[in-house]
PDB file of C-alpha atoms in Angstrom:
ATOM      1  CA  UNK A   1     -36.002  54.527  65.924  1.00  0.00           C
ATOM      2  CA  UNK A   2     -32.467  55.493  65.989  1.00  0.00           C
ATOM      3  CA  UNK A   3     -32.960  58.792  68.221  1.00  0.00           C
ATOM      4  CA  UNK A   4     -35.625  56.460  70.526  1.00  0.00           C
ATOM      5  CA  UNK A   5     -32.871  53.404  70.735  1.00  0.00           C
ATOM      6  CA  UNK A   6     -30.191  56.498  71.713  1.00  0.00           C
ATOM      7  CA  UNK A   7     -32.507  58.274  74.287  1.00  0.00           C
ATOM      8  CA  UNK A   8     -33.415  54.997  75.893  1.00  0.00           C
ATOM      9  CA  UNK A   9     -29.867  54.337  76.089  1.00  0.00           C
ATOM     10  CA  UNK A  10     -29.111  57.547  78.250  1.00  0.00           C
ATOM     11  CA  UNK A  11     -31.979  57.617  80.033  1.00  0.00           C
ATOM     12  CA  UNK A  12     -30.790  54.009  81.660  1.00  0.00           C
ATOM     13  CA  UNK A  13     -27.144  55.258  81.792  1.00  0.00           C
ATOM     14  CA  UNK A  14     -26.360  52.082  78.656  1.00  0.00           C
ATOM     15  CA  UNK A  15     -23.006  52.869  77.127  1.00  0.00           C
ATOM     16  CA  UNK A  16     -23.252  52.097  73.613  1.00  0.00           C
ATOM     17  CA  UNK A  17     -21.144  52.230  70.522  1.00  0.00           C
ATOM     18  CA  UNK A  18     -22.638  53.772  67.110  1.00  0.00           C
ATOM     19  CA  UNK A  19     -21.168  53.398  64.091  1.00  0.00           C
ATOM     20  CA  UNK A  20     -22.781  55.042  61.056  1.00  0.00           C
ATOM     21  CA  UNK A  21     -23.527  52.845  58.559  1.00  0.00           C
ATOM     22  CA  UNK A  22     -24.065  55.731  55.927  1.00  0.00           C
ATOM     23  CA  UNK A  23     -20.823  56.453  55.929  1.00  0.00           C
ATOM     24  CA  UNK A  24     -18.774  53.452  57.035  1.00  0.00           C
ATOM     25  CA  UNK A  25     -18.904  50.749  54.733  1.00  0.00           C
ATOM     26  CA  UNK A  26     -17.257  48.199  57.117  1.00  0.00           C
ATOM     27  CA  UNK A  27     -20.026  48.965  59.654  1.00  0.00           C
ATOM     28  CA  UNK A  28     -22.730  48.072  56.992  1.00  0.00           C
ATOM     29  CA  UNK A  29     -20.625  45.228  55.818  1.00  0.00           C
ATOM     30  CA  UNK A  30     -20.749  43.832  59.494  1.00  0.00           C
ATOM     31  CA  UNK A  31     -24.281  44.993  60.043  1.00  0.00           C
ATOM     32  CA  UNK A  32     -25.587  42.835  56.935  1.00  0.00           C
ATOM     33  CA  UNK A  33     -23.771  40.054  57.881  1.00  0.00           C
ATOM     34  CA  UNK A  34     -24.807  39.743  61.449  1.00  0.00           C
ATOM     35  CA  UNK A  35     -28.513  40.907  60.839  1.00  0.00           C
ATOM     36  CA  UNK A  36     -29.831  40.247  57.143  1.00  0.00           C
ATOM     37  CA  UNK A  37     -30.627  44.058  57.121  1.00  0.00           C
ATOM     38  CA  UNK A  38     -30.252  46.797  55.367  1.00  0.00           C
ATOM     39  CA  UNK A  39     -32.745  48.624  57.971  1.00  0.00           C
ATOM     40  CA  UNK A  40     -31.387  50.435  60.840  1.00  0.00           C
ATOM     41  CA  UNK A  41     -31.300  50.518  63.709  1.00  0.00           C
ATOM     42  CA  UNK A  42     -29.223  46.837  64.293  1.00  0.00           C
ATOM     43  CA  UNK A  43     -28.226  46.732  67.974  1.00  0.00           C
ATOM     44  CA  UNK A  44     -26.374  43.947  69.494  1.00  0.00           C
ATOM     45  CA  UNK A  45     -26.067  43.093  72.793  1.00  0.00           C
ATOM     46  CA  UNK A  46     -24.207  40.352  74.229  1.00  0.00           C
ATOM     47  CA  UNK A  47     -24.351  38.377  70.764  1.00  0.00           C
ATOM     48  CA  UNK A  48     -27.910  38.846  70.309  1.00  0.00           C
ATOM     49  CA  UNK A  49     -29.066  40.458  67.129  1.00  0.00           C
ATOM     50  CA  UNK A  50     -32.282  43.534  68.214  1.00  0.00           C
ATOM     51  CA  UNK A  51     -33.190  44.510  64.957  1.00  0.00           C
ATOM     52  CA  UNK A  52     -35.544  48.079  64.888  1.00  0.00           C
ATOM     53  CA  UNK A  53     -35.971  49.476  68.405  1.00  0.00           C
ATOM     54  CA  UNK A  54     -37.862  46.666  70.441  1.00  0.00           C
ATOM     55  CA  UNK A  55     -38.213  48.254  74.233  1.00  0.00           C
ATOM     56  CA  UNK A  56     -39.109  45.080  75.701  1.00  0.00           C
ATOM     57  CA  UNK A  57     -36.552  42.946  73.933  1.00  0.00           C
ATOM     58  CA  UNK A  58     -33.669  45.395  74.830  1.00  0.00           C
ATOM     59  CA  UNK A  59     -35.076  45.667  78.516  1.00  0.00           C
ATOM     60  CA  UNK A  60     -34.897  42.113  79.108  1.00  0.00           C
ATOM     61  CA  UNK A  61     -31.418  41.960  77.556  1.00  0.00           C
ATOM     62  CA  UNK A  62     -30.116  44.781  79.425  1.00  0.00           C
ATOM     63  CA  UNK A  63     -31.573  44.002  82.689  1.00  0.00           C
ATOM     64  CA  UNK A  64     -33.987  47.213  83.134  1.00  0.00           C
ATOM     65  CA  UNK A  65     -36.809  47.103  85.109  1.00  0.00           C
ATOM     66  CA  UNK A  66     -39.788  49.516  84.658  1.00  0.00           C
TER      67      UNK A  66
END
């Protein structure tokens, strides 16, 4: 799902910051604190946490049409 999210962002020219929770302990801790989840992707859009690749919710949050 991480790859799908990255491809979706690139297809819609959405800038994003990727954090590698496999190698960055601080990023892992922040992800778990914000989401309560260990699975990826965890995507934050303007303070809203999206667990997994939820294309419909991401489109709504990012104002992507079609």
